[in-house]
Amino acid sequence: MTMAQDSDQSARYLKQAVELATGNVGDGGGPFGAVVVTPDGRVYEGVNRVTRDNDPTAHAEVVAIRTAAAAIGNFDLAGSVLYTSCEPCPLCLSAALWARIVRVHFAADRHGAAAAGFDDAMFYEYFEGSRPELMPVTRSDIPTSNAPFEAWRHFVDRVEY
Ligand SMILES: Nc1nc2[nH]cnc2c(=O)[nH]1
């Protein structure tokens, strides 16, 4: 594929993600949509389902990743590209990293989301270290802290991910 064809395809999938996001508003969901495209060209869609499913993790990108992984029958989406209507929040970025997504394209950014009342930009500040008060995280190192990892290392049939 030439670079021009590649960028045409990117524009098409990004437009698809934005259309999903806009359509999702009328369906009672948040204004976010996403598309996962696998290396062999299969396309999986996701829309934000947080309020409809009472699931705070049901961001469009996470829904698209879950849909793709379930359809393919593999938790590893290596080589797949994620197109999303809005800059992925830290949750969605983490989901993409765990899925081994190779690249992310987004349309609107965290500031556009903030202007619409969403906390994406604030959560970035938390991860950058400037808003620790948002959610303190503390460690208690108990005697069995590492027992689960020891069990994992010794389990010969483990499926690594
Ligand atoms: N990128 C993104 N940001 C969000 N902020 C709130 N919901 C979402 C979502 O589904 N996707």
CSV table of C-alpha atoms and ligand atoms in Angstrom, one decimal:
chain,number,residue,atom,x,y,z
A,1,MET,CA,0.0,0.0,0.0
A,2,THR,CA,1.3,3.5,-0.9
A,3,MET,CA,1.6,6.2,1.8
A,4,ALA,CA,-1.3,8.1,0.1
A,5,GLN,CA,-3.5,5.0,0.2
A,6,ASP,CA,-2.5,4.4,3.8
A,7,SER,CA,-3.5,8.0,4.8
A,8,ASP,CA,-6.8,7.7,2.9
A,9,GLN,CA,-7.6,4.5,4.9
A,10,SER,CA,-6.7,6.3,8.2
A,11,ALA,CA,-8.9,9.2,7.3
A,12,ARG,CA,-11.8,6.8,6.5
A,13,TYR,CA,-11.5,4.9,9.8
A,14,LEU,CA,-11.1,8.1,11.8
A,15,LYS,CA,-14.3,9.4,10.2
A,16,GLN,CA,-16.1,6.2,11.0
A,17,ALA,CA,-15.0,6.6,14.7
A,18,VAL,CA,-16.3,10.1,14.8
A,19,GLU,CA,-19.6,9.1,13.2
A,20,LEU,CA,-20.0,6.4,15.7
A,21,ALA,CA,-19.4,8.9,18.5
A,22,THR,CA,-21.9,11.4,17.2
A,23,GLY,CA,-24.5,8.7,16.6
A,24,ASN,CA,-24.0,7.3,20.1
A,25,VAL,CA,-25.2,10.6,21.7
A,26,GLY,CA,-28.7,10.1,20.3
A,27,ASP,CA,-28.6,6.5,21.5
A,28,GLY,CA,-28.1,7.7,25.1
A,29,GLY,CA,-24.3,7.1,25.3
A,30,GLY,CA,-21.3,9.2,25.7
A,31,PRO,CA,-19.9,11.1,22.6
A,32,PHE,CA,-17.1,8.7,21.9
A,33,GLY,CA,-16.5,6.1,19.2
A,34,ALA,CA,-13.6,3.8,18.2
A,35,VAL,CA,-12.6,1.3,15.5
A,36,VAL,CA,-10.0,-1.4,15.7
A,37,VAL,CA,-8.5,-2.5,12.4
A,38,THR,CA,-6.5,-5.8,12.4
A,39,PRO,CA,-3.4,-6.4,10.3
A,40,ASP,CA,-5.6,-8.5,7.9
A,41,GLY,CA,-8.1,-5.7,7.6
A,42,ARG,CA,-10.9,-6.9,9.9
A,43,VAL,CA,-12.8,-3.9,11.4
A,44,TYR,CA,-14.4,-3.9,14.9
A,45,GLU,CA,-16.4,-1.0,16.3
A,46,GLY,CA,-17.0,0.3,19.8
A,47,VAL,CA,-19.0,3.1,21.3
A,48,ASN,CA,-19.1,4.5,24.9
A,49,ARG,CA,-21.5,2.4,27.0
A,50,VAL,CA,-20.7,3.7,30.5
A,51,THR,CA,-24.1,5.0,31.4
A,52,ARG,CA,-26.1,2.4,29.4
A,53,ASP,CA,-24.2,-0.6,31.0
A,54,ASN,CA,-23.4,1.0,34.4
A,55,ASP,CA,-19.8,0.2,33.6
A,56,PRO,CA,-17.3,3.0,34.3
A,57,THR,CA,-14.7,1.1,32.1
A,58,ALA,CA,-16.9,0.9,29.0
A,59,HIS,CA,-15.1,3.6,27.1
A,60,ALA,CA,-15.4,3.4,23.3
A,61,GLU,CA,-11.8,2.3,22.9
A,62,VAL,CA,-12.1,-0.4,25.5
A,63,VAL,CA,-15.4,-1.7,24.0
A,64,ALA,CA,-13.8,-1.8,20.5
A,65,ILE,CA,-10.8,-3.7,21.9
A,66,ARG,CA,-13.0,-6.1,23.8
A,67,THR,CA,-15.2,-6.7,20.7
A,68,ALA,CA,-12.1,-7.3,18.5
A,69,ALA,CA,-10.5,-9.7,21.0
A,70,ALA,CA,-13.7,-11.7,21.5
A,71,ALA,CA,-14.4,-11.9,17.8
A,72,ILE,CA,-10.8,-13.0,17.0
A,73,GLY,CA,-10.6,-15.3,20.0
A,74,ASN,CA,-7.3,-13.8,21.1
A,75,PHE,CA,-6.4,-11.3,23.8
A,76,ASP,CA,-3.4,-10.3,21.7
A,77,LEU,CA,-4.3,-7.7,19.0
A,78,ALA,CA,-0.6,-7.2,18.0
A,79,GLY,CA,-0.3,-5.2,14.8
A,80,SER,CA,-3.9,-3.8,15.1
A,81,VAL,CA,-4.5,-0.1,14.8
A,82,LEU,CA,-6.9,1.9,17.0
A,83,TYR,CA,-8.9,4.8,15.6
A,84,THR,CA,-10.8,6.9,18.1
A,85,SER,CA,-13.0,10.0,18.0
A,86,CYS,CA,-11.1,11.5,20.9
A,87,GLU,CA,-7.6,11.2,22.4
A,88,PRO,CA,-7.6,8.0,24.5
A,89,CYS,CA,-7.8,8.6,28.3
A,90,PRO,CA,-5.2,6.8,30.5
A,91,LEU,CA,-7.6,3.9,30.9
A,92,CYS,CA,-8.0,3.5,27.1
A,93,LEU,CA,-4.2,3.9,26.5
A,94,SER,CA,-3.5,1.2,29.0
A,95,ALA,CA,-6.1,-1.1,27.4
A,96,ALA,CA,-4.4,-0.5,24.0
A,97,LEU,CA,-1.0,-1.2,25.5
A,98,TRP,CA,-2.2,-4.5,27.0
A,99,ALA,CA,-3.8,-5.4,23.7
A,100,ARG,CA,-0.5,-4.7,22.0
A,101,ILE,CA,-2.1,-2.2,19.6
A,102,VAL,CA,0.6,-1.0,17.3
A,103,ARG,CA,-0.6,2.6,16.7
A,104,VAL,CA,-3.4,5.0,17.8
A,105,HIS,CA,-5.0,7.7,15.7
A,106,PHE,CA,-7.4,10.2,17.3
A,107,ALA,CA,-9.5,13.2,16.2
A,108,ALA,CA,-10.6,15.5,19.1
A,109,ASP,CA,-8.2,15.9,22.1
A,110,ARG,CA,-8.4,15.9,25.9
A,111,HIS,CA,-9.1,19.6,25.9
A,112,GLY,CA,-12.1,19.2,23.6
A,113,ALA,CA,-13.3,16.5,26.0
A,114,ALA,CA,-12.8,18.8,29.0
A,115,ALA,CA,-14.8,21.5,27.3
A,116,ALA,CA,-17.7,19.0,27.0
A,117,GLY,CA,-17.5,18.2,30.7
A,118,PHE,CA,-15.3,15.0,30.7
A,119,ASP,CA,-12.4,14.5,33.1
A,120,ASP,CA,-9.8,13.1,30.6
A,121,ALA,CA,-7.4,16.0,30.9
A,122,MET,CA,-7.6,16.0,34.7
A,123,PHE,CA,-6.8,12.3,34.8
A,124,TYR,CA,-3.7,12.9,32.6
A,125,GLU,CA,-2.6,15.4,35.3
A,126,TYR,CA,-3.0,12.7,37.9
A,127,PHE,CA,-0.8,10.3,36.0
A,128,GLU,CA,1.7,13.1,35.3
A,129,GLY,CA,2.0,13.5,39.1
A,130,SER,CA,0.5,16.9,39.6
A,131,ARG,CA,-2.9,15.9,41.1
A,132,PRO,CA,-2.0,13.1,43.7
A,133,GLU,CA,-5.0,14.2,45.9
A,134,LEU,CA,-7.5,12.9,43.3
A,135,MET,CA,-6.9,9.3,44.5
A,136,PRO,CA,-4.2,8.3,47.0
A,137,VAL,CA,-2.6,5.0,46.3
A,138,THR,CA,-0.7,3.3,49.2
A,139,ARG,CA,1.3,0.1,49.5
A,140,SER,CA,1.2,-2.3,52.4
A,141,ASP,CA,3.8,-5.0,51.9
A,142,ILE,CA,2.4,-8.0,53.7
A,143,PRO,CA,4.3,-11.3,54.1
A,144,THR,CA,2.4,-13.0,51.3
A,145,SER,CA,2.6,-10.0,48.9
A,146,ASN,CA,4.6,-12.0,46.3
A,147,ALA,CA,2.9,-15.4,46.8
A,148,PRO,CA,0.7,-15.0,43.7
A,149,PHE,CA,3.7,-14.3,41.5
A,150,GLU,CA,5.6,-17.3,42.9
A,151,ALA,CA,2.5,-19.5,42.1
A,152,TRP,CA,2.5,-18.0,38.6
A,153,ARG,CA,6.2,-18.7,38.0
A,154,HIS,CA,5.9,-22.3,39.2
A,155,PHE,CA,2.7,-23.0,37.1
A,156,VAL,CA,4.1,-24.7,34.0
A,157,ASP,CA,0.8,-24.4,32.0
A,158,ARG,CA,0.5,-20.6,32.5
A,159,VAL,CA,-0.6,-18.6,29.5
A,160,GLU,CA,1.6,-15.5,29.3
A,161,TYR,CA,0.3,-12.2,28.2
B,1,LIG,N1,-11.3,8.7,24.8
B,1,LIG,C1,-12.4,8.6,25.6
B,1,LIG,N2,-12.5,9.5,26.6
B,1,LIG,C2,-13.6,9.4,27.4
B,1,LIG,N3,-13.9,10.1,28.5
B,1,LIG,C3,-15.1,9.6,28.9
B,1,LIG,N4,-15.5,8.6,28.2
B,1,LIG,C4,-14.6,8.4,27.2
B,1,LIG,C5,-14.4,7.5,26.1
B,1,LIG,O1,-15.2,6.6,25.9
B,1,LIG,N5,-13.3,7.6,25.4
